[in-house]
Every structure is written in structure tokens, then in C-alpha cells.
JSON list of C-alpha atoms and ligand atoms in Angstrom, two decimals:
[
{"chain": "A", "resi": 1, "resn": "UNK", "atom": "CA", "xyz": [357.57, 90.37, 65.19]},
{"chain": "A", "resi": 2, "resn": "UNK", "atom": "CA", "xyz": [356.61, 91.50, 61.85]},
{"chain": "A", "resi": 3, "resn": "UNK", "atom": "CA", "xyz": [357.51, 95.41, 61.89]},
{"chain": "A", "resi": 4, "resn": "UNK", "atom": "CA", "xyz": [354.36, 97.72, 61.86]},
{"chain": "A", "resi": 5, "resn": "UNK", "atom": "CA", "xyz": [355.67, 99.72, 58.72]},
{"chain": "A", "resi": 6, "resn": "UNK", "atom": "CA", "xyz": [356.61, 97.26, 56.09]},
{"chain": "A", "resi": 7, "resn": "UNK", "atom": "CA", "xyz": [357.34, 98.93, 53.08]},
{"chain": "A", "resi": 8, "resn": "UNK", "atom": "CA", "xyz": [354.19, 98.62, 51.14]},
{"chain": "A", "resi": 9, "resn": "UNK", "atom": "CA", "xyz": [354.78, 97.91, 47.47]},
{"chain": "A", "resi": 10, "resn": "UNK", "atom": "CA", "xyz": [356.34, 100.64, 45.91]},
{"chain": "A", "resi": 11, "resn": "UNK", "atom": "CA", "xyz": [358.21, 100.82, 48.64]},
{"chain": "A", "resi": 12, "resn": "UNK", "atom": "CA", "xyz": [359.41, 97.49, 48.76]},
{"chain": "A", "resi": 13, "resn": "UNK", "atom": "CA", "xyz": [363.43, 97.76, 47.91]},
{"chain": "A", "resi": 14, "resn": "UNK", "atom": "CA", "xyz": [364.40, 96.52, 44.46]},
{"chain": "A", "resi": 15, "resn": "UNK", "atom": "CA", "xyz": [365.46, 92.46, 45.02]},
{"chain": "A", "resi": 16, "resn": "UNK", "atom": "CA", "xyz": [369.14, 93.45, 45.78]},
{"chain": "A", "resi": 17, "resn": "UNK", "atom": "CA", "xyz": [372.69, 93.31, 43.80]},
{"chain": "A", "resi": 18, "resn": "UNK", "atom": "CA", "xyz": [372.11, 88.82, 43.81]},
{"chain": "A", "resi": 19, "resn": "UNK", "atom": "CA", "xyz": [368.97, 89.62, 40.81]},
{"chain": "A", "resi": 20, "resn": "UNK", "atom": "CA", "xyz": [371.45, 91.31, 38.42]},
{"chain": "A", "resi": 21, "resn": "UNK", "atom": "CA", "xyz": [372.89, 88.31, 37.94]},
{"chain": "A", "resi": 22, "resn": "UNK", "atom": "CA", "xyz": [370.46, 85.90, 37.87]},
{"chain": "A", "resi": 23, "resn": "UNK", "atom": "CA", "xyz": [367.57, 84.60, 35.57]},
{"chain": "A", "resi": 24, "resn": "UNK", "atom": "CA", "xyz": [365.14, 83.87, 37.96]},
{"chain": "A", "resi": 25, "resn": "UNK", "atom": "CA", "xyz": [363.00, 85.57, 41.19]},
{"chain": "A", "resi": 26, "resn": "UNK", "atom": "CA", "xyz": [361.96, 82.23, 42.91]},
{"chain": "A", "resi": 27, "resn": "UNK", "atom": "CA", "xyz": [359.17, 83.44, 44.81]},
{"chain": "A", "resi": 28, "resn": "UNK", "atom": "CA", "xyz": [357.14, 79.61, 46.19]},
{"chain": "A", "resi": 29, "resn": "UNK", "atom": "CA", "xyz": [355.73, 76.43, 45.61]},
{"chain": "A", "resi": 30, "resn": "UNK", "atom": "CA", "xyz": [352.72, 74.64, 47.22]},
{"chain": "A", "resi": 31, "resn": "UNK", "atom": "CA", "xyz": [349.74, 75.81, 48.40]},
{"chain": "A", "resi": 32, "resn": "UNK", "atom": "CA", "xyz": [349.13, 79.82, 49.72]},
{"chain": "A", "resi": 33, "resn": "UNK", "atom": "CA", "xyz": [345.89, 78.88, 52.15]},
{"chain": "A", "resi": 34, "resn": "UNK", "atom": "CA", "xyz": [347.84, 76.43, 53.88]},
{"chain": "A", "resi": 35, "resn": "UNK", "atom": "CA", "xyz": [348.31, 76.70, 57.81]},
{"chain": "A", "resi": 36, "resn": "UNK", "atom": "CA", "xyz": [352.23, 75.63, 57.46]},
{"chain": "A", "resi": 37, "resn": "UNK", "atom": "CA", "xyz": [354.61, 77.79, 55.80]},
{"chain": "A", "resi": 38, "resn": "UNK", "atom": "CA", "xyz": [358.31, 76.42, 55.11]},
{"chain": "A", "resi": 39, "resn": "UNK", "atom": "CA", "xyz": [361.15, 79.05, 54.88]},
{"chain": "A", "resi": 40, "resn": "UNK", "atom": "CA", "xyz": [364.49, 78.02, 53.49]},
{"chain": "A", "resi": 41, "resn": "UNK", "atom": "CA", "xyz": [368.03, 80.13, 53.24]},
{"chain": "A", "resi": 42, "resn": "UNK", "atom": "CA", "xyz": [367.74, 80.91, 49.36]},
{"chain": "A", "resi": 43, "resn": "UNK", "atom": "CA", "xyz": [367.39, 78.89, 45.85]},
{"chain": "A", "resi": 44, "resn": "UNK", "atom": "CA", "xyz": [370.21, 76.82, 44.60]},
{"chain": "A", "resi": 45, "resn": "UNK", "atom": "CA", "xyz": [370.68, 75.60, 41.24]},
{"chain": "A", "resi": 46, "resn": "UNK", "atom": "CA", "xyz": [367.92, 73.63, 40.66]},
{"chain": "A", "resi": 47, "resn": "UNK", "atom": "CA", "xyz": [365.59, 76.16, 42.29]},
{"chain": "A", "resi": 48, "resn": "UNK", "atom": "CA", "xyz": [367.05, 79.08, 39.98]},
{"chain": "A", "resi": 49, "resn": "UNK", "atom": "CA", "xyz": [366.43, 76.35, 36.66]},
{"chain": "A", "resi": 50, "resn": "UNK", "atom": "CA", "xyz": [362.95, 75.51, 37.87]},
{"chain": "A", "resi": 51, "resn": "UNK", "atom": "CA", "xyz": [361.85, 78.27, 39.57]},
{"chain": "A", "resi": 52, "resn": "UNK", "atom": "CA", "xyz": [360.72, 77.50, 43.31]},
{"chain": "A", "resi": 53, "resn": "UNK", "atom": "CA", "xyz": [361.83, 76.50, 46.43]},
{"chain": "A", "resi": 54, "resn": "UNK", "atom": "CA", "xyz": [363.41, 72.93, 47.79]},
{"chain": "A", "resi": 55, "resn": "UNK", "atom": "CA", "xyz": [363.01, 71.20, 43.81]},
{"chain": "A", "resi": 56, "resn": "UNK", "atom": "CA", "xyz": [366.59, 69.86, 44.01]},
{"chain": "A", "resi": 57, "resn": "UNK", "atom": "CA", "xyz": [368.17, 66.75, 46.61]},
{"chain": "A", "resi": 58, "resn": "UNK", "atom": "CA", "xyz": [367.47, 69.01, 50.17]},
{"chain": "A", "resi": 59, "resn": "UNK", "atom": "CA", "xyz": [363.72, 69.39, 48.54]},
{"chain": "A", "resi": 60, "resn": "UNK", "atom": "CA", "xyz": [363.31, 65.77, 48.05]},
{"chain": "A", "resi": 61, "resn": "UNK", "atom": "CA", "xyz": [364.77, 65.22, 51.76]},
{"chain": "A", "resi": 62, "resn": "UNK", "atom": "CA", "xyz": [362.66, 67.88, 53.14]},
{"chain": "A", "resi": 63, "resn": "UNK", "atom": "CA", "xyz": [359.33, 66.47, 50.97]},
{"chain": "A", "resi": 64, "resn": "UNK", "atom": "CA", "xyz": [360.11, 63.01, 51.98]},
{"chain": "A", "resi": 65, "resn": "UNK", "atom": "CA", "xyz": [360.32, 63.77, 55.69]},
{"chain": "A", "resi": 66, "resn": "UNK", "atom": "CA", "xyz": [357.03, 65.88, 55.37]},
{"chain": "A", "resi": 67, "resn": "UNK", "atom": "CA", "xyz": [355.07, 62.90, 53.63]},
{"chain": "A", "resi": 68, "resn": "UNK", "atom": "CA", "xyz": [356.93, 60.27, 56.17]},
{"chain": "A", "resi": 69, "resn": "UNK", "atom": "CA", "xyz": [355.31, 62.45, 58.89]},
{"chain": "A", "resi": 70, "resn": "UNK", "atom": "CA", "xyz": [352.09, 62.13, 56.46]},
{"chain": "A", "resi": 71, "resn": "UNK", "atom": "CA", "xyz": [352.29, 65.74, 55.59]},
{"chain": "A", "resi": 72, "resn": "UNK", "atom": "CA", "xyz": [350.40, 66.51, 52.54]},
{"chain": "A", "resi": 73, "resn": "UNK", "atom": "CA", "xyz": [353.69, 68.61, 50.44]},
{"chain": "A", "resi": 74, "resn": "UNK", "atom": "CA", "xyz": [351.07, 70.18, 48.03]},
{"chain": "A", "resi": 75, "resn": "UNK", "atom": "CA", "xyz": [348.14, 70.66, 50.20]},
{"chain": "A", "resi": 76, "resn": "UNK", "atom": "CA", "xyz": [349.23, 70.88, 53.71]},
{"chain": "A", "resi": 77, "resn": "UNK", "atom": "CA", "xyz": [352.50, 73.40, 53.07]},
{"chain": "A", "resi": 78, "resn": "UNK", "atom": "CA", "xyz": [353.73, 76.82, 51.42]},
{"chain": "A", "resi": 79, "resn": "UNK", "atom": "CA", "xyz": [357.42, 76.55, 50.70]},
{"chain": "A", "resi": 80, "resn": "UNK", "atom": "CA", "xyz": [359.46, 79.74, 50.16]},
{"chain": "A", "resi": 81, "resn": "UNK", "atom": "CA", "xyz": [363.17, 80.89, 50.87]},
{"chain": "A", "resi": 82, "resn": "UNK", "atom": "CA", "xyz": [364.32, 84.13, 53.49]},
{"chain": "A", "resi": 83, "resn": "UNK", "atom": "CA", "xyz": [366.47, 85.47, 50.41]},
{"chain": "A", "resi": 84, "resn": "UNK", "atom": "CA", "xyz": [364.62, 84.96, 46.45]},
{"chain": "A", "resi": 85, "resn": "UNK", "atom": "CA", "xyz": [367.78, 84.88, 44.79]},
{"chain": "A", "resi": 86, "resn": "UNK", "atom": "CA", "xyz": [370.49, 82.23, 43.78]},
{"chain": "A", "resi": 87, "resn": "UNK", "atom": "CA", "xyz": [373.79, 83.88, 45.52]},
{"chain": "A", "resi": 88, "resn": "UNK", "atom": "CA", "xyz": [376.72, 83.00, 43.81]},
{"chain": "A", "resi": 89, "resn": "UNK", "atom": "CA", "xyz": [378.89, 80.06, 43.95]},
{"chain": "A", "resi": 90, "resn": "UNK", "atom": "CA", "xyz": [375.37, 78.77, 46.84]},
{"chain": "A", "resi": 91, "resn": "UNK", "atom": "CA", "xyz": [377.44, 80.92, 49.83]},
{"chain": "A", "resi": 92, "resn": "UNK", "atom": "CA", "xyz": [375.04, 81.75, 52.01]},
{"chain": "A", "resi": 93, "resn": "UNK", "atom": "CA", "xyz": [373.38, 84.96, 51.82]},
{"chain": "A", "resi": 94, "resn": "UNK", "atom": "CA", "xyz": [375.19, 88.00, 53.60]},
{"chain": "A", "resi": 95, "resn": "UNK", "atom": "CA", "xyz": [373.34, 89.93, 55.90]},
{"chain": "A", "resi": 96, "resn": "UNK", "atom": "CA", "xyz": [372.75, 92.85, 53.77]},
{"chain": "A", "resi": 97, "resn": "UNK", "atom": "CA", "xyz": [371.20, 90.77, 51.31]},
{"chain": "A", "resi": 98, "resn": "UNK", "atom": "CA", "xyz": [369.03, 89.08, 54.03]},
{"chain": "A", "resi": 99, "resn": "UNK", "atom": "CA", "xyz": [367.91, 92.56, 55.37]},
{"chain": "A", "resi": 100, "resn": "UNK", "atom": "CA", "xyz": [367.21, 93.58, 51.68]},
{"chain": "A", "resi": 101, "resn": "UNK", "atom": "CA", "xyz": [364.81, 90.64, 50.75]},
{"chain": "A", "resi": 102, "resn": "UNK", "atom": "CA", "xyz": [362.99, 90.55, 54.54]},
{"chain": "A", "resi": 103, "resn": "UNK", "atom": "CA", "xyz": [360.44, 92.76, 53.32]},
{"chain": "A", "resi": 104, "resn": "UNK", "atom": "CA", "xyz": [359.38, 90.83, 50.95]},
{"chain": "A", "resi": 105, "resn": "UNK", "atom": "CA", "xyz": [359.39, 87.36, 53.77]},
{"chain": "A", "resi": 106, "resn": "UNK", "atom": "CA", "xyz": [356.73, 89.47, 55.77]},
{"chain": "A", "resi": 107, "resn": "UNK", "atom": "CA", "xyz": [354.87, 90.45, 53.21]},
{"chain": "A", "resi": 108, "resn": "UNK", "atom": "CA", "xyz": [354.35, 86.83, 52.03]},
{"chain": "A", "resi": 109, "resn": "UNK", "atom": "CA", "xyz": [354.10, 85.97, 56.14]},
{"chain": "A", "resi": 110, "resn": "UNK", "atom": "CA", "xyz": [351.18, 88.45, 55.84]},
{"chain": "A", "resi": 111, "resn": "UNK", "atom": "CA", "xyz": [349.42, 87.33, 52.91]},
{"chain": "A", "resi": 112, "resn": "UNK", "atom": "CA", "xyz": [349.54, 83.44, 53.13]},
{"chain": "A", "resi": 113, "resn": "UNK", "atom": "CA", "xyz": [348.90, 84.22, 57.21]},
{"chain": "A", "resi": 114, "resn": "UNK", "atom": "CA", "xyz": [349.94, 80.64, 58.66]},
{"chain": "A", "resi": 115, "resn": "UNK", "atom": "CA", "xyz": [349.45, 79.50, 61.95]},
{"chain": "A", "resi": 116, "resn": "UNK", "atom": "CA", "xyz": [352.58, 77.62, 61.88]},
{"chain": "A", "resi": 117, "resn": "UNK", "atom": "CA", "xyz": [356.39, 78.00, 60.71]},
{"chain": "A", "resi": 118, "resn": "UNK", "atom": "CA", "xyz": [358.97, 76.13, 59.96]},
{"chain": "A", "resi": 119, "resn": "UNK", "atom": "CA", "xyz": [362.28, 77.63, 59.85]},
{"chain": "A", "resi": 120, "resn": "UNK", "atom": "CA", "xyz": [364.78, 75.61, 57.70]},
{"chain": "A", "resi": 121, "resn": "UNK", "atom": "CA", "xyz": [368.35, 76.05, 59.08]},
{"chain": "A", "resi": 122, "resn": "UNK", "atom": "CA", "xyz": [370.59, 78.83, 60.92]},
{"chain": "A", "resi": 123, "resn": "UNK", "atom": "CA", "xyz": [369.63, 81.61, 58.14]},
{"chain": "A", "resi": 124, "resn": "UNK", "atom": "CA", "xyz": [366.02, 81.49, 58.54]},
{"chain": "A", "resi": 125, "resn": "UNK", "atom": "CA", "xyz": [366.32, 80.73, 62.05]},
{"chain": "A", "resi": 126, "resn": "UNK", "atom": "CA", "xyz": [368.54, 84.08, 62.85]},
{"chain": "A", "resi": 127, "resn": "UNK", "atom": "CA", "xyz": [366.63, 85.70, 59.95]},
{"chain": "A", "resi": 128, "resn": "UNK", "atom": "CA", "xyz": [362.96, 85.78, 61.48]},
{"chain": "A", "resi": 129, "resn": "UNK", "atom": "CA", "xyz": [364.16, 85.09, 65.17]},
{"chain": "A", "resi": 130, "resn": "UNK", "atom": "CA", "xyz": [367.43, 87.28, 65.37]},
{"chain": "A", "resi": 131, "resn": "UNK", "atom": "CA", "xyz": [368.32, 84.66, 67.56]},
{"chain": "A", "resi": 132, "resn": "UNK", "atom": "CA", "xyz": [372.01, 83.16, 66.83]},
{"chain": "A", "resi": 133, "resn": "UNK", "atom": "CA", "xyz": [371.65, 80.43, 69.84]},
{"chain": "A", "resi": 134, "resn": "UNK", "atom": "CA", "xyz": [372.64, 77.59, 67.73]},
{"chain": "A", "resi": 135, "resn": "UNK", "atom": "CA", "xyz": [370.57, 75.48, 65.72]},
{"chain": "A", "resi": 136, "resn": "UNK", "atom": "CA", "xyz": [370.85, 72.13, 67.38]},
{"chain": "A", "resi": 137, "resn": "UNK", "atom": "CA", "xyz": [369.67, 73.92, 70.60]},
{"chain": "A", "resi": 138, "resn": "UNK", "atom": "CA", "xyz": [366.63, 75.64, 69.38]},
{"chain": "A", "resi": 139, "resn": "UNK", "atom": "CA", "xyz": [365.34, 72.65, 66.69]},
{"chain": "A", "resi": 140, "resn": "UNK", "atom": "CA", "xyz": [362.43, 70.98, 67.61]},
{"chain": "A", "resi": 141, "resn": "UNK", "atom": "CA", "xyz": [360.96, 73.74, 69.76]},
{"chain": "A", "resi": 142, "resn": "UNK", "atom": "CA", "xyz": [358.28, 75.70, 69.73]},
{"chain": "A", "resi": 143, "resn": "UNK", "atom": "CA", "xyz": [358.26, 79.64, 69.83]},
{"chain": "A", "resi": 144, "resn": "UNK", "atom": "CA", "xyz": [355.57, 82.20, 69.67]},
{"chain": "A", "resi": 145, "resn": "UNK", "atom": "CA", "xyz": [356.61, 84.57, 67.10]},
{"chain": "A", "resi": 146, "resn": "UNK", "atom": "CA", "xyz": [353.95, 87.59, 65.50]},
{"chain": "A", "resi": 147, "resn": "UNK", "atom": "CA", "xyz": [351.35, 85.58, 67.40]},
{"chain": "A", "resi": 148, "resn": "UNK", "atom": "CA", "xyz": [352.29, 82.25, 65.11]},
{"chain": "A", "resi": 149, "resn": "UNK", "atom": "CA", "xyz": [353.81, 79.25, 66.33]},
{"chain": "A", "resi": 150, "resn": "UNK", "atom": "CA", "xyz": [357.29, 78.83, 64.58]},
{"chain": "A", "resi": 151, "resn": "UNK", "atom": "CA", "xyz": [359.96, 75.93, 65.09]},
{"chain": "A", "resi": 152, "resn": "UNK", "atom": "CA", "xyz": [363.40, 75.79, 63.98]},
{"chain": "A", "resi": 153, "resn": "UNK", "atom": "CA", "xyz": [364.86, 72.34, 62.42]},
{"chain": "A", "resi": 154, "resn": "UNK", "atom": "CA", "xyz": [368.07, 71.33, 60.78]},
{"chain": "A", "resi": 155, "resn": "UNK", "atom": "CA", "xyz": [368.81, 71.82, 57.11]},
{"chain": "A", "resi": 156, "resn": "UNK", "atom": "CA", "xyz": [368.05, 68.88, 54.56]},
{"chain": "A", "resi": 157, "resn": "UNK", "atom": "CA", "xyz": [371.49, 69.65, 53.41]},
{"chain": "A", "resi": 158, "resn": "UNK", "atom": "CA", "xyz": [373.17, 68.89, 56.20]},
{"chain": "A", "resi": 159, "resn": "UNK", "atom": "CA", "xyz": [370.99, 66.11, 57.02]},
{"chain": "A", "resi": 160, "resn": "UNK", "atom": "CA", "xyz": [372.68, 64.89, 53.53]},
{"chain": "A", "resi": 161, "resn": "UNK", "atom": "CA", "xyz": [375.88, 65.06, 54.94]},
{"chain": "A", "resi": 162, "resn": "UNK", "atom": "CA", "xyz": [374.63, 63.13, 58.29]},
{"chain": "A", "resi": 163, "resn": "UNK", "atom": "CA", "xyz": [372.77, 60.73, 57.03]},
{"chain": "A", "resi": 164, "resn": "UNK", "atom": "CA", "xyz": [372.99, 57.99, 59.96]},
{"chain": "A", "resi": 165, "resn": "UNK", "atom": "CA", "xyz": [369.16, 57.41, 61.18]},
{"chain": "A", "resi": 166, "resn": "UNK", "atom": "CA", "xyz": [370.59, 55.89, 64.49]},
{"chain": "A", "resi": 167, "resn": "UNK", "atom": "CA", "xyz": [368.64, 57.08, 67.32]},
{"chain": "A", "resi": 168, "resn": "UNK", "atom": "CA", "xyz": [370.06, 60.66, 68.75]},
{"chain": "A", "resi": 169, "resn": "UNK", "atom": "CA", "xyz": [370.96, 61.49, 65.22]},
{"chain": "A", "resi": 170, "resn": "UNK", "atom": "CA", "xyz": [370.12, 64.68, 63.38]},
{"chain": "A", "resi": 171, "resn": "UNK", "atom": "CA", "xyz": [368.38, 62.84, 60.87]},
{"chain": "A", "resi": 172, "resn": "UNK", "atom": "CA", "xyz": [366.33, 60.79, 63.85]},
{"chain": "A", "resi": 173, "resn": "UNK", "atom": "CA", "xyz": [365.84, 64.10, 65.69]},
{"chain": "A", "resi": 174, "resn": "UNK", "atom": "CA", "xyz": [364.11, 65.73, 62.43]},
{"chain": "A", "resi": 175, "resn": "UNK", "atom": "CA", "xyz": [361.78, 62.90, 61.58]},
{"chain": "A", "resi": 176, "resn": "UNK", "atom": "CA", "xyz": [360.47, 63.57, 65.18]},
{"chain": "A", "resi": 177, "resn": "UNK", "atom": "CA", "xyz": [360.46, 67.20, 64.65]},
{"chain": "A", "resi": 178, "resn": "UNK", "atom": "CA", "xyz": [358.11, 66.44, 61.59]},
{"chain": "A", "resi": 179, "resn": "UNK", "atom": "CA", "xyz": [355.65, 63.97, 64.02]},
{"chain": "A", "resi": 180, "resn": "UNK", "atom": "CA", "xyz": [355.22, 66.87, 66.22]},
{"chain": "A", "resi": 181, "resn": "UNK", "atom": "CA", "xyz": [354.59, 69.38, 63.16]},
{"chain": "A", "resi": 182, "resn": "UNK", "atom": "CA", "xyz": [351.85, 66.97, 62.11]},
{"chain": "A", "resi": 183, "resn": "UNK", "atom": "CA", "xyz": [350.26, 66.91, 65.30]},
{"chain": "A", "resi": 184, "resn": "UNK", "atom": "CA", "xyz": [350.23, 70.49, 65.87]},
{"chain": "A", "resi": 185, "resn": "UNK", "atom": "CA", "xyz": [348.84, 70.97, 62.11]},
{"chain": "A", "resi": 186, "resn": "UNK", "atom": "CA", "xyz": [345.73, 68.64, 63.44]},
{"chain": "A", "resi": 187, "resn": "UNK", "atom": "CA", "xyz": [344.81, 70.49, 66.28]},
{"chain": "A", "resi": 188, "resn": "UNK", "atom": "CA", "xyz": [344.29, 73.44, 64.08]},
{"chain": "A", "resi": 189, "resn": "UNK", "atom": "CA", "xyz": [341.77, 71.07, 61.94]},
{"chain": "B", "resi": 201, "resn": "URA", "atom": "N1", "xyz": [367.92, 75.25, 50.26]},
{"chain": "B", "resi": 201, "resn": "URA", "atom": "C1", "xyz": [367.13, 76.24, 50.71]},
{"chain": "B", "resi": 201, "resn": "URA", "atom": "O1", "xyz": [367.32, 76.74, 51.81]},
{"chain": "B", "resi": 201, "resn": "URA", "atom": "N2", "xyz": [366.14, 76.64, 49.93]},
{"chain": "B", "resi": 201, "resn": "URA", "atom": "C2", "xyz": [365.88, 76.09, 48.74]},
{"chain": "B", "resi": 201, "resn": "URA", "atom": "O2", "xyz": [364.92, 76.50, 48.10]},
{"chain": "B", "resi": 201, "resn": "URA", "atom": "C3", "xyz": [366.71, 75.05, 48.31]},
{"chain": "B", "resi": 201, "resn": "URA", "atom": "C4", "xyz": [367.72, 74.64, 49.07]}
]
């Protein structure tokens, strides 16, 4: 659940230690009224050069598996990251510096209001969940979460490193992950 007391803006804790040593905030991409919203780990390199989320090879991955599943990736989908800034070196994001940028997650959950959720890996997953069950049990299911429905699914990035489309697959498992996305997205139409 979304607390009850986010901090409201002034409130809202400076974007922690990663933003002194970055160039860029990279807030989202994609549209704000839309019913899906995509949450990734944090900007990489091409993110931090560009300036939103999933631009570099796990983007095109992800927005090729969305438009496979004939998901619209500019109409049908809001695409933002648990943690705004590049951390060094791409390690993943400690948990201090997830706890830091949360605030800001809900208050983007709050204001683009979607009916559905994605979450993109184990750090979004044990971000918005604080579940740590692993990922390859909890992909591909739904949960009720802040009255939304949310689903977990593997990481384009290690999707790039498993690329075998063989049935059973990770890659085969997260194309029909996307079908049922799609279908739940048109029952909401
Ligand atoms: N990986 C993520 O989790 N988010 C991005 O924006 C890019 C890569």
C-alpha cells in the first residue's frame, strides 16, 4: 500500500547522495493518462544521456515485447524507474537509496493513477511489494496492491543474457506475461 502520509512536496527528501553525481533526474517517458504504468530498477547510461526510462538495449527488448503483445509503447504505457538516478558503475541501487527515492514512486503512482503495474525485475518487485520471494516465482501473476492490479516479470536485461525463445524459457514465459497484460488492459476498455 501506498502510505497515508507521503511527504507532500516540500517534504519530499532531496533525490539522495546518487544526484550529486549525476547530470540528469530521469523522471518518465510515454503517456501519464495511461492505465499501465512500467517501473524499472533505475536509469543506465543511455537513460542518464537521454533522459528517460528503458531508451537503451533492455528498452528496446521491453518495447518490442510490449508491441509483439500489440501494446501501444506511447499510448497504452507510462514508463518510469523505482530509483531516478544513474548509480554508479549500473550496481543496483542500495536500499537506502531505494527508501530515499520511494516517495517520489508514490507520488507519480498517485498522479498518473493506473489500474495496472508492471514491475520490471527483483528491485521493483521487493521495492513496491516488500516481497523478496524470488522473481521467477512471482512473474506472471497477478497481485492486488493499493487497490491496483500489479504483476511482476523478468528483467529485459536478463532476458538479454537468456535469449533462447524455446518453450519454458524466460524469454517464452515473458512474451506470455505480455499476452495476458494486453488482455487485462482490454477489459478495462
Ligand atoms: N533498466 C531499468 O530498470 N530501467 C531503465 O530505465 C533502464 C534499464
Amino acid at each position: 500500500m501506498i502510505p497515508k502520509n507521503i511527504p507532500c512536496d516540500e517534504d519530499v527528501p532531496k533525490v539522495p547522495d546518487l544526484s550529486n553525481s549525476i547530470n540528469k533526474i530521469v523522471v518518465s517517458r510515454g503517456n501519464p493518462f495511461a492505465k499501465l504504468m512500467i517501473i524499472g530498477e533505475a536509469p543506465g547510461a543511455k537513460e542518464e544521456e537521454i533522459g528517460e526510462p528503458f531508451v537503451g538495449r533492455s528498452g528496446k527488448l521491453l518495447d518490442q515485447l510490449l508491441q509483439n503483445a500489440a501494446i501501444d509503447t506511447i499510448q497504452d504505457v507510462y514508463f518510469c524507474n523505482v530509483v531516478k538516478c544513474r548509480p554508479p558503475e549500473n550496481r543496483r541501487p542500495t536500499k537506502a537509496e531505494i527508501q530515499e527515492n520511494l516517495p517520489w514512486l508514490y507520488q507519480q503512482i498517485k498522479l498518473v493513477n493506473p489500474e495496472i503495474i508492471v514491475l520490471v525485475g527483483a528491485t521493483a518487485l521487493e521495492a513496491i511489494l516488500e516481497n523478496t520471494s524470488p522473481i521467477s516465482i512471482l512473474r506472471g501473476k497477478w497481485i492486488n496492491w493499493d487497490g491496483r492490479l500489479v504483476m511482476p516479470i523478468f528483467h529485459p536485461a536478463y532476458l538479454l543474457r537468456n535469449q533462447s525463445k524455446e518453450e519454458g524459457t524466460p524469454m517464452s514465459l515473458t512474451k506470455l506475461d505480455f499476452l495476458k497484460i494486453k488482455e487485462k488492459i482490454d477489459t478495462l476498455k
